[in-house]
Coordinates of C-alpha atoms in Angstrom, one line a residue:
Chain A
X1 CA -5.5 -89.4 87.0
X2 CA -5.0 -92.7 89.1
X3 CA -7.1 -92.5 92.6
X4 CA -5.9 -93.0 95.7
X5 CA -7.6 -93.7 99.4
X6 CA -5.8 -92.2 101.9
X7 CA -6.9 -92.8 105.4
X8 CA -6.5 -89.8 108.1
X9 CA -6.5 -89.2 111.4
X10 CA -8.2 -85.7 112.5
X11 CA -6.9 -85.9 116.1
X12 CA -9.7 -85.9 119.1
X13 CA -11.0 -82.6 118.6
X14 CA -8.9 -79.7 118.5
X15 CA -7.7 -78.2 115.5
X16 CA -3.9 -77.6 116.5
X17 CA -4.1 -80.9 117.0
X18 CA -4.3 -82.3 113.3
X19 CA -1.2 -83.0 111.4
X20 CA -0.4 -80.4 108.5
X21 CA 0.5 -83.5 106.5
X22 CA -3.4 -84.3 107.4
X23 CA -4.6 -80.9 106.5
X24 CA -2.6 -80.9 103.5
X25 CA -4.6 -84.5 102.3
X26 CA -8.2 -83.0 103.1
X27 CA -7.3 -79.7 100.7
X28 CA -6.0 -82.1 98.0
X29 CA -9.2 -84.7 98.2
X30 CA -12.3 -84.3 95.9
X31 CA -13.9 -86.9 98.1
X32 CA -14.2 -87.3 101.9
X33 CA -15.9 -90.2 103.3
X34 CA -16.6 -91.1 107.1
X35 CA -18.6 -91.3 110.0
X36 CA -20.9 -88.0 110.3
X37 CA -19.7 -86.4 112.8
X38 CA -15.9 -86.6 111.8
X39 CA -17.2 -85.2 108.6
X40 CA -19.2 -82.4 110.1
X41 CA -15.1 -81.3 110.9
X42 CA -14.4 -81.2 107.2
X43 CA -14.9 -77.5 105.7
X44 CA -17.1 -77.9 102.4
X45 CA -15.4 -76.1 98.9
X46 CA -15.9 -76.4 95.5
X47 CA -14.8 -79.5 94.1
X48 CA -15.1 -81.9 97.6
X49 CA -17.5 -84.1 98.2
X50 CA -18.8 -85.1 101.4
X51 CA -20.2 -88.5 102.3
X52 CA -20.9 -88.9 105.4
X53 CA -22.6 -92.4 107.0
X54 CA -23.8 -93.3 110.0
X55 CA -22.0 -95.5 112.7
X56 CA -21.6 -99.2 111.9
X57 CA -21.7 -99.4 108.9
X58 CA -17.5 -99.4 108.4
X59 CA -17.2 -101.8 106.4
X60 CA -19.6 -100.4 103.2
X61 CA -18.1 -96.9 104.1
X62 CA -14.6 -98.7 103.1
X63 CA -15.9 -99.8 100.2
X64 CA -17.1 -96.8 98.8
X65 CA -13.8 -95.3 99.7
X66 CA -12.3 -98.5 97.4
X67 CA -14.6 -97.9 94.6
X68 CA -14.4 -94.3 94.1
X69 CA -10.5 -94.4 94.4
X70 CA -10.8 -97.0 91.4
X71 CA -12.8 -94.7 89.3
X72 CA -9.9 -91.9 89.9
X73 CA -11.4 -89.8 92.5
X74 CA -8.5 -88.7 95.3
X75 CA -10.9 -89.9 98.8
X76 CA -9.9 -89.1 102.2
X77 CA -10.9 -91.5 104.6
X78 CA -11.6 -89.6 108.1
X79 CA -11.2 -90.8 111.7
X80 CA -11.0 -89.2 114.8
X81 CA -7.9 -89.9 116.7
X82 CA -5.5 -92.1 114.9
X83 CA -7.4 -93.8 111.9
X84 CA -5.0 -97.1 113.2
X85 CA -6.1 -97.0 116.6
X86 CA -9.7 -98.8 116.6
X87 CA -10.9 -96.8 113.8
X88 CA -10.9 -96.7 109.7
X89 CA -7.5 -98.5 108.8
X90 CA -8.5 -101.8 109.7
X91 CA -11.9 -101.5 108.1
X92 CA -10.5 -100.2 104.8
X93 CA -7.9 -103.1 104.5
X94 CA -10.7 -105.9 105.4
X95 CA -12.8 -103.9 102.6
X96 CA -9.6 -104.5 100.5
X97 CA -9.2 -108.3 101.4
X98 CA -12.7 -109.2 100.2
X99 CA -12.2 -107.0 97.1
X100 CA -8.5 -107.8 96.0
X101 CA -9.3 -106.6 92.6
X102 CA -8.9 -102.9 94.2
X103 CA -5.3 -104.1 95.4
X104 CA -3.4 -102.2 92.6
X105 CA -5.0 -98.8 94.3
X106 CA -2.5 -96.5 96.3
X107 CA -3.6 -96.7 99.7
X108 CA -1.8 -95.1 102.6
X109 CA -2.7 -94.1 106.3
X110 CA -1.7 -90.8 108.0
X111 CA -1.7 -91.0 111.9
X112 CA -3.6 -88.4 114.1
X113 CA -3.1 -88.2 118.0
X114 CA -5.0 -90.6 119.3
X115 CA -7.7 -89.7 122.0
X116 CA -5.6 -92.0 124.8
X117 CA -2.4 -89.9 124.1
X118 CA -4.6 -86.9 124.7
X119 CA -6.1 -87.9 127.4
X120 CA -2.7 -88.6 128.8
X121 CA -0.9 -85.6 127.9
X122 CA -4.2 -83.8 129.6
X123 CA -3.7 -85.7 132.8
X124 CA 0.0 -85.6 133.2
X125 CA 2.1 -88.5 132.3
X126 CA -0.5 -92.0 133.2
X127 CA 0.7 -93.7 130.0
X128 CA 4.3 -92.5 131.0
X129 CA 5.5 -96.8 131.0
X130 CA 4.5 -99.9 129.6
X131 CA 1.0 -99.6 128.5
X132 CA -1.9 -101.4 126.8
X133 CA -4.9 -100.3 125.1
X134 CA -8.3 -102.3 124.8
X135 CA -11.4 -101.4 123.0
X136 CA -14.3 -102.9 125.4
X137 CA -17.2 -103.1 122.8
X138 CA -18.1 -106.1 122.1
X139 CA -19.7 -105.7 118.9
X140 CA -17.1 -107.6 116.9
X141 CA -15.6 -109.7 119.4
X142 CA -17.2 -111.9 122.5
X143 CA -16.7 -110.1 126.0
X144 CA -15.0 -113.2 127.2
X145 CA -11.8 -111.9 125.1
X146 CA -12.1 -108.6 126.6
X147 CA -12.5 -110.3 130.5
X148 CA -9.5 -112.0 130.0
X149 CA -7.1 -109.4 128.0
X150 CA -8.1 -107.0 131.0
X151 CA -6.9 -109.5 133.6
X152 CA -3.6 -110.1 131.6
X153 CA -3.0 -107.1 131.5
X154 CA -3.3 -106.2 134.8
X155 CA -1.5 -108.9 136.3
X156 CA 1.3 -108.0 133.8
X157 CA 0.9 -104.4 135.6
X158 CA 0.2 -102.6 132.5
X159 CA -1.0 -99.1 132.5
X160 CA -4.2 -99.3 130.4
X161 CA -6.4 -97.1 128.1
X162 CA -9.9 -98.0 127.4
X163 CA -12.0 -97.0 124.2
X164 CA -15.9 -97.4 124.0
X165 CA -16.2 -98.5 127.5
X166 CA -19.8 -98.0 127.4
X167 CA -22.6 -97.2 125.3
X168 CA -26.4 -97.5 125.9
X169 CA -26.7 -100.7 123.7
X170 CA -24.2 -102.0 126.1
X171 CA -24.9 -100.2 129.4
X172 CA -23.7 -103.1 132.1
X173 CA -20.1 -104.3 130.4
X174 CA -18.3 -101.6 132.0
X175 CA -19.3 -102.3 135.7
X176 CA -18.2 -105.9 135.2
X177 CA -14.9 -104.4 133.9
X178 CA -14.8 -102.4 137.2
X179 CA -15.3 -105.8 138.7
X180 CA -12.7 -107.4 137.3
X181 CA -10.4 -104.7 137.8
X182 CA -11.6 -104.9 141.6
X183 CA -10.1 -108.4 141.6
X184 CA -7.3 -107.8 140.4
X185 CA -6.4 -104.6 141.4
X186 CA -5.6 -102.5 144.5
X187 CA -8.5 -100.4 145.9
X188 CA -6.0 -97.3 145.6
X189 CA -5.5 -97.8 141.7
X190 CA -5.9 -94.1 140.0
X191 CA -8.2 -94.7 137.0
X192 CA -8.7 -91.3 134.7
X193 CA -12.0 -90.5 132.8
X194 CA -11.3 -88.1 130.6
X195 CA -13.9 -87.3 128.2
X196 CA -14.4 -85.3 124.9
X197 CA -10.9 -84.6 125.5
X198 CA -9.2 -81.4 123.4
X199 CA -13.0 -80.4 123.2
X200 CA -14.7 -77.5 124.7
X201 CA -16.8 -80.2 126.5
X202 CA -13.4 -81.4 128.3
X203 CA -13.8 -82.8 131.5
X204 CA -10.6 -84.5 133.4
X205 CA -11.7 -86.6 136.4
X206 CA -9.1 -88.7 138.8
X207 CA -10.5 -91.1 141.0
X208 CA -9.6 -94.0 142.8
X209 CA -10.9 -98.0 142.1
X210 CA -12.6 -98.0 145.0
X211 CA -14.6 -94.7 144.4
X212 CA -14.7 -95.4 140.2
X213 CA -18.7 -96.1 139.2
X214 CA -19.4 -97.3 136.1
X215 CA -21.9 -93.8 135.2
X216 CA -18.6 -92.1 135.2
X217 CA -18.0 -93.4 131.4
X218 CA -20.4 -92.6 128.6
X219 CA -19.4 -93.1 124.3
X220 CA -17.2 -90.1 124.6
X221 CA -14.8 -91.0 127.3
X222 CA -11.4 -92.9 126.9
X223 CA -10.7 -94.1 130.3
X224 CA -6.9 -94.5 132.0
X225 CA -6.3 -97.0 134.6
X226 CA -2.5 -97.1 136.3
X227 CA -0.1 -98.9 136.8
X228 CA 0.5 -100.3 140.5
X229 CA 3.1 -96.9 140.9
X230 CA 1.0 -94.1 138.9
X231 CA 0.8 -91.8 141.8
X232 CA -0.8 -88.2 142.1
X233 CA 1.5 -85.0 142.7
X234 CA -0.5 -81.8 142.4
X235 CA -2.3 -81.5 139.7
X236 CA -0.5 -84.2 137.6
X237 CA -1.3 -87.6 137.6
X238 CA 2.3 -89.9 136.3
X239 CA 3.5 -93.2 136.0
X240 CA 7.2 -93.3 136.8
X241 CA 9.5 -94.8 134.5
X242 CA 10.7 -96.7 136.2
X243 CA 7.8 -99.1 137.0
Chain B
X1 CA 6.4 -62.6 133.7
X2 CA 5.2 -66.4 134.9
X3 CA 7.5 -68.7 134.0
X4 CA 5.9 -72.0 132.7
X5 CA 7.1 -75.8 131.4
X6 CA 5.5 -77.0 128.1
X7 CA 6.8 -80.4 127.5
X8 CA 6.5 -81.1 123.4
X9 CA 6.4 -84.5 121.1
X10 CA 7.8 -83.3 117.9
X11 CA 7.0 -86.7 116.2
X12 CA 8.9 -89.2 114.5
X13 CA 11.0 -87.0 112.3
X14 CA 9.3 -85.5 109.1
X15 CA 8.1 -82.0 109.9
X16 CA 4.8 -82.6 108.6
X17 CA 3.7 -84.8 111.3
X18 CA 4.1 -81.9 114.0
X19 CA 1.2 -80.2 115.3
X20 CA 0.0 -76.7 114.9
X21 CA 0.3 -76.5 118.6
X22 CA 3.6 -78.1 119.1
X23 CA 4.4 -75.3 116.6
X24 CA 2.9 -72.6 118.1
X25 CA 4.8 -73.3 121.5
X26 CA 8.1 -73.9 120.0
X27 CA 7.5 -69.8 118.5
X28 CA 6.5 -68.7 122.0
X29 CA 9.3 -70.7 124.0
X30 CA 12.7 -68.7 125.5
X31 CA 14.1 -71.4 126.4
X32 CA 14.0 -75.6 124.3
X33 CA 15.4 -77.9 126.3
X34 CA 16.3 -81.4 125.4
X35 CA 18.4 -84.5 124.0
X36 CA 21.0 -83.5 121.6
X37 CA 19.5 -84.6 118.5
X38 CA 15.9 -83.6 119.1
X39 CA 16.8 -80.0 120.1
X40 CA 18.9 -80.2 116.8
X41 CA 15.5 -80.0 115.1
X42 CA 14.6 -76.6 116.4
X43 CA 15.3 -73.6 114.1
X44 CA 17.6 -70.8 115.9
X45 CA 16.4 -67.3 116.2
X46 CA 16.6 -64.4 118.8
X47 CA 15.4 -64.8 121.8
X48 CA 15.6 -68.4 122.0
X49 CA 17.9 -70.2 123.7
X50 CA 18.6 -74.0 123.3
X51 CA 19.9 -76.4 125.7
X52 CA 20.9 -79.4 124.6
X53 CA 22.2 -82.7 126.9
X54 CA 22.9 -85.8 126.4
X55 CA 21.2 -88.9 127.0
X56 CA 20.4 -90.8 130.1
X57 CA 20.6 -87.2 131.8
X58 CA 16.3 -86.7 132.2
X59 CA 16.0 -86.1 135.4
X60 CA 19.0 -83.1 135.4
X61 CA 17.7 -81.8 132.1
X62 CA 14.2 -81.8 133.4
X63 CA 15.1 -80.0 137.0
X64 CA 16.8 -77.3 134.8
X65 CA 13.4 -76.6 133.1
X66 CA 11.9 -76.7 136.3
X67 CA 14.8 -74.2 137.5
X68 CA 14.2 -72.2 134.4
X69 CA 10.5 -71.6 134.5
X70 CA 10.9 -70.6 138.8
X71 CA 12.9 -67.8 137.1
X72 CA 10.3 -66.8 135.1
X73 CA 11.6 -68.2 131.7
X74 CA 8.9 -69.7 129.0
X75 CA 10.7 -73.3 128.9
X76 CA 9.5 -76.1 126.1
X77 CA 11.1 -79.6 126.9
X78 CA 11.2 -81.5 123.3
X79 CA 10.9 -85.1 123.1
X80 CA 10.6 -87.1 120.2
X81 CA 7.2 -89.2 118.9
X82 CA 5.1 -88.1 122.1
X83 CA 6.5 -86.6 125.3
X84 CA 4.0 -89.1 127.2
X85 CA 5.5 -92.2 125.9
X86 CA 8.6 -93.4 127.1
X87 CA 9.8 -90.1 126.7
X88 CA 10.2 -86.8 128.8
X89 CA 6.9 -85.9 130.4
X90 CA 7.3 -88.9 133.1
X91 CA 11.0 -87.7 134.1
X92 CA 10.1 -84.0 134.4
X93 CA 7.0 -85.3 137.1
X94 CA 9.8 -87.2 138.6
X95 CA 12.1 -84.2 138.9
X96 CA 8.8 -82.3 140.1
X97 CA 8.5 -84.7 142.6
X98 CA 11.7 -84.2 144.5
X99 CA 11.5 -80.3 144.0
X100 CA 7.5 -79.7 145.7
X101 CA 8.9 -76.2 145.9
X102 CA 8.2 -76.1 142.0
X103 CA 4.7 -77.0 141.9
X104 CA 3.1 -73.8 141.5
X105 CA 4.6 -74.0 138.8
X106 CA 2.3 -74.4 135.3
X107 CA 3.6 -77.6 133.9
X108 CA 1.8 -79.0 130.3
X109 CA 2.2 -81.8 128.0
X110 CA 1.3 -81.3 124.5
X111 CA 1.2 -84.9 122.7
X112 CA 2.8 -86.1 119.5
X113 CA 2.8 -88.6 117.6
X114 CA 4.5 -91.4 118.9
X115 CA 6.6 -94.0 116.6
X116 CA 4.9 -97.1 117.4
X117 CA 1.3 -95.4 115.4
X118 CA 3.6 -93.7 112.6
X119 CA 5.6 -97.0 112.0
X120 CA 1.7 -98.9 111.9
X121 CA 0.4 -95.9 109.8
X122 CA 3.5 -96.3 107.5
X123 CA 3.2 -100.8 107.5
X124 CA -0.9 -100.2 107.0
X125 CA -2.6 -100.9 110.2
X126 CA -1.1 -103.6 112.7
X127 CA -2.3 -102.2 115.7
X128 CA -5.8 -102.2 114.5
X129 CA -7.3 -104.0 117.6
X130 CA -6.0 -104.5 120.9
X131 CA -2.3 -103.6 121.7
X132 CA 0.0 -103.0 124.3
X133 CA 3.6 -100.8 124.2
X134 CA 6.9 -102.0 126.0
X135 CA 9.9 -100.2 126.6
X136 CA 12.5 -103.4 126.3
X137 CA 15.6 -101.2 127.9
X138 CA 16.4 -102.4 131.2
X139 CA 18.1 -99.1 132.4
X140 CA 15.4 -98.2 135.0
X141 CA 13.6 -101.7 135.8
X142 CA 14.8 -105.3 135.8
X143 CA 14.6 -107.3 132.9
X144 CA 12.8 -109.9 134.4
X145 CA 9.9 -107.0 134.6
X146 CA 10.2 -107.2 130.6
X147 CA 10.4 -110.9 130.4
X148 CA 6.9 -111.5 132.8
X149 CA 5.0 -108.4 130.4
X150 CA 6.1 -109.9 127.3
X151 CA 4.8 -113.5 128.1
X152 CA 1.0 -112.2 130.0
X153 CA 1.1 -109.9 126.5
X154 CA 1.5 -112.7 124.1
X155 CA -1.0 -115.5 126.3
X156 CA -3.4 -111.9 126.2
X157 CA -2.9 -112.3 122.0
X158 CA -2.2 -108.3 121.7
X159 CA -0.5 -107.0 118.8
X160 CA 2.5 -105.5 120.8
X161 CA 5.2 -102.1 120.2
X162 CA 8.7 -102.5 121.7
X163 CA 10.7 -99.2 122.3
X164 CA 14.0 -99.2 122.6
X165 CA 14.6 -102.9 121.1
X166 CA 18.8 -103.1 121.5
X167 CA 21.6 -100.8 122.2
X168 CA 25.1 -101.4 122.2
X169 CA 24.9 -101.4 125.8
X170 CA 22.6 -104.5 125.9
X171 CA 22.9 -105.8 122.8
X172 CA 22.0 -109.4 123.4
X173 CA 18.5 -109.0 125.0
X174 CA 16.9 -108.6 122.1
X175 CA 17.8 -112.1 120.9
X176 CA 15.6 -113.2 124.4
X177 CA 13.1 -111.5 123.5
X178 CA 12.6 -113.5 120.4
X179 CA 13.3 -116.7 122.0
X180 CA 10.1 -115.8 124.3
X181 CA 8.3 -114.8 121.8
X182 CA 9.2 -118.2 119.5
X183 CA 7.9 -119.8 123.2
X184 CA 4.4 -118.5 123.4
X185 CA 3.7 -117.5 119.4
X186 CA 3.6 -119.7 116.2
X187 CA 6.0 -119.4 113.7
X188 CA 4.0 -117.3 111.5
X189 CA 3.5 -114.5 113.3
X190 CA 4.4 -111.2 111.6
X191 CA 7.2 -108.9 113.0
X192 CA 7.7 -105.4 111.7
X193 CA 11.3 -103.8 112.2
X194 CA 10.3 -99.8 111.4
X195 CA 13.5 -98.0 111.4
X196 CA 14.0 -94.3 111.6
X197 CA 10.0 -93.7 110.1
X198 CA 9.1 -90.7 108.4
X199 CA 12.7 -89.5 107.8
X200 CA 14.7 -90.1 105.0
X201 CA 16.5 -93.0 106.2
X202 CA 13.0 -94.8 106.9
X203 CA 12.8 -99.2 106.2
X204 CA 10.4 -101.0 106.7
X205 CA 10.5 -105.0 107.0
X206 CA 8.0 -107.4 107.6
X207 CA 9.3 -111.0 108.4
X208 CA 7.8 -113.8 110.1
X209 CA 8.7 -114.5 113.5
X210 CA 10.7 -117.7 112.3
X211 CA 12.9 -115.2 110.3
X212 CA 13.6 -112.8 112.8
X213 CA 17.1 -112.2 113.9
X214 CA 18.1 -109.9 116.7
X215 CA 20.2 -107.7 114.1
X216 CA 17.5 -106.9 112.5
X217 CA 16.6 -104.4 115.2
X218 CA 18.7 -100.9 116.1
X219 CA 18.4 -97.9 118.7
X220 CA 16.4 -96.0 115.7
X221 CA 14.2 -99.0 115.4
X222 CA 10.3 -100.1 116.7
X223 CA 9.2 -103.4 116.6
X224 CA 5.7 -103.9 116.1
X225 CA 4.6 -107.3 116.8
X226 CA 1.4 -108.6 115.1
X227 CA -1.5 -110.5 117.1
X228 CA -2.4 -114.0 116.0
X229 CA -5.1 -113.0 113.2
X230 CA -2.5 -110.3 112.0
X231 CA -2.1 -110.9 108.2
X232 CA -0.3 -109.2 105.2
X233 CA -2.9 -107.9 101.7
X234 CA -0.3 -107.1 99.3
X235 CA 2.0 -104.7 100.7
X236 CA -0.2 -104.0 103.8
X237 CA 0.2 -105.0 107.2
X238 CA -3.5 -105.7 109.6
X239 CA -5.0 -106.7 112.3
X240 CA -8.7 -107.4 111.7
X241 CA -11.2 -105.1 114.0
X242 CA -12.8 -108.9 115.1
X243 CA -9.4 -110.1 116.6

C-alpha cells in the first residue's frame, strides 16, 4: 500500500471542535506523529503508533513523517489549531524541499479552527474586518521583522491576532510590542487575551492599551488587538464591518 | 423557554469540514436563519423552521434573529467559512447595537472554518508565516480604505487573503488591485485563485503575479497572495516558517 502524510488540524482544544474529516484521518492512520501534547489528544488502539517529540524539533518531526509515509505507513501529522497557521504544514513542506526524493508521496493538509478564530468567536466578533495575524517569536526570524510588520499593520488599521507572544526564553519581547503598539495606537484600543481558549482552563480578558501589561500573556494565550472602531457592547467585544 | 442566538460557520462547503458543535446546534435550533444559499445547506425536519434572505440584507436578517430569540425561539444564524470573518457575527452585534433592548439576550458565535485556511490547506500551506485577510468589496467602506491596506500589507511582506475579489457590481477593481500589487511586488510572486474549495466545483490555480488577469477571479473565489519567500515544491504551495 502507498503511504501518505497527511497533516491535521485538531482545533484549540475542544473536541466538537475537530473536523469529522480530521477524525475520520486519525481512525485511518497507523502512525501519528507530533508535538507531545497534541499527541497526548490522540486516543491509543491497536494498530496506531504514537510518536510524540518535544517542541523544536519540527523540522526532524517532518521528516520522520516523510520517511515513514515512504516506507507505506498512513502518518497523521497533528497540530493544534490549523496545521497552516504557524504550525506543521510549513515544516513538513521545508522537510520535503530538502528531501525532494519524497516528492512522489501524497501529501495533503486538513485545516482545524485556528486558536485566533476561537478566540474570536469567544470574544464576540474582534476579527469581524480586515485583519492580520503575526507570530511574535523570534526564534526563526529577527524581531526587527516583527517591530516593523506590527507597525504596518497598525497604521494600515488592521485588526490583529498574535501567536506565541511570550515565552520564558523570551520574557521582554512582548512589552516592547506593547510599546510599539503605544506609539502607534490610541490609549483606548481594546486588546483581548484569551488563553487556553475552548479549554477548561479558558479565560477571556478585555482590556484597554493603556491598562494591557505584558504578564497578561503567557505560551498559551493568542492575543486580539482592534481595530481603531472595535468597540464593547455588553458582553461582546466587535469590529464593525464597516471599518 | 429562553430564547437564544447561536451564530454558526458551516465551512467552505463539503460537509465534512463542519464541526461537531456546529452540528449539534443546527439539531437543537427552531429557527436557521440566513443567506439563501447557505440556509439551502440545512436539512428540513419538524420543528425547524428556515428563513432564508437575500444578500446585502444583514443587518434585517440579523434583527429578526434578535426578534426571534426575545420571543423565546432557539435561533442559529448560518454563515458560510466562519461566522467571525467577514461574515454574520459582526452584523448581528451591529443590529444588537441599535436594539440595547436585546442584550439580555444570550448571543454566541461558534467558528468555522473560513475559506482563506481551506483554500491554503487545499494549495499546501501559503499562509504558513505572517498573513493578513482583506475584504476587497467596497459596499461598506471606501475603496481608497482597500487601496492604503493593500500597499502597508505588501511593504509589511505578509502573505495576504482577499474576500470578495470581484462582483458584477464592481467588476473592474480587481484589475486595481493587481496594478498595486505589480507596484509594490516582483513579478514572481505567486497568486492563488481558489474557487468554490471543498465542493465539487473546486479549482485551484497558481500563477505568478505577471500572469494574473482580473478574470481569473469570481464571487466564489479567494485569492491568496504569497509573501516574498513564498515558493511552489511540486504541486505544493509555501511559505517558509523563517519568512
Amino acid at each position: 500500500m502507498t503511504g501518505s502524510v497527511t497533516i491535521v488540524g485538531l482545533g484549540p482544544g475542544d473536541a466538537a471542535k475537530v473536523t469529522p474529516e480530521v477524525t475520520a484521518a486519525i481512525d485511518r492512520a497507523t502512525d501519528i506523529v507530533g508535538y507531545i501534547p497534541y499527541v497526548a489528544r490522540i486516543a491509543p488502539r491497536d494498530g496506531l503508533t504514537l510518536h510524540a517529540s518535544d517542541n523544536r524539533v519540527e523540522l526532524d518531526r517532518a521528516t520522520h513523517a516523510l520517511e515513514m509515509a515512504a516506507a507505506g505507513r498512513q502518518v497523521v501529522v497533528v497540530s493544534s489549531g490549523d496545521p497552516g497557521v504557524f504550525a506543521m504544514a510549513s515544516a513538513v513542506f521545508e522537510a520535503l524541499e530538502a528531501r525532494p526524493d519524497f516528492l512522489h508521496l501524497p501529501v495533503s493538509v486538513l485545516p482545524g479552527i485556528t486558536a485566533m478564530l476561537a478566540a474570536a468567536a469567544a470574544a464576540g466578533a474582534p476579527l469581524g474586518h480586515d485583519f492580520c495575524a503575526i507570530n511574535l517569536s523570534d526564534n526563526l526570524k529577527p524581531f526587527a521583522l516583527v517591530e516593523r510588520r506590527l507597525r504596518l499593520a497598525a497604521q494600515a488599521d488592521f485588526a490583529m491576532a498574535f501567536y506565541n507572544p511570550r515565552s520564558s526564553s523570551r520574557p521582554h519581547q512582548f512589552a516592547r510590542v506593547l510599546e510599539i503598539l503605544r506609539e502607534e495606537c490610541e490609549p483606548g484600543r481594546l486588546i483581548i487575551f484569551a488563553r487556553a481558549v475552548s479549554t477548561p482552563d479558558q479565560q477571556l480578558r478585555c482590556v484597554t492599551l493603556s491598562d494591557a501589561t505584558d504578564d497578561m500573556a503567557d505560551m498559551r494565550t493568542v492575543v486580539l488587538v482592534g481595530n481603531s472602531a472595535t468597540r464593547r457592547i455588553g458582553p461582546h467585544v466587535y469590529t464593525p464591518r464597516s471599518a
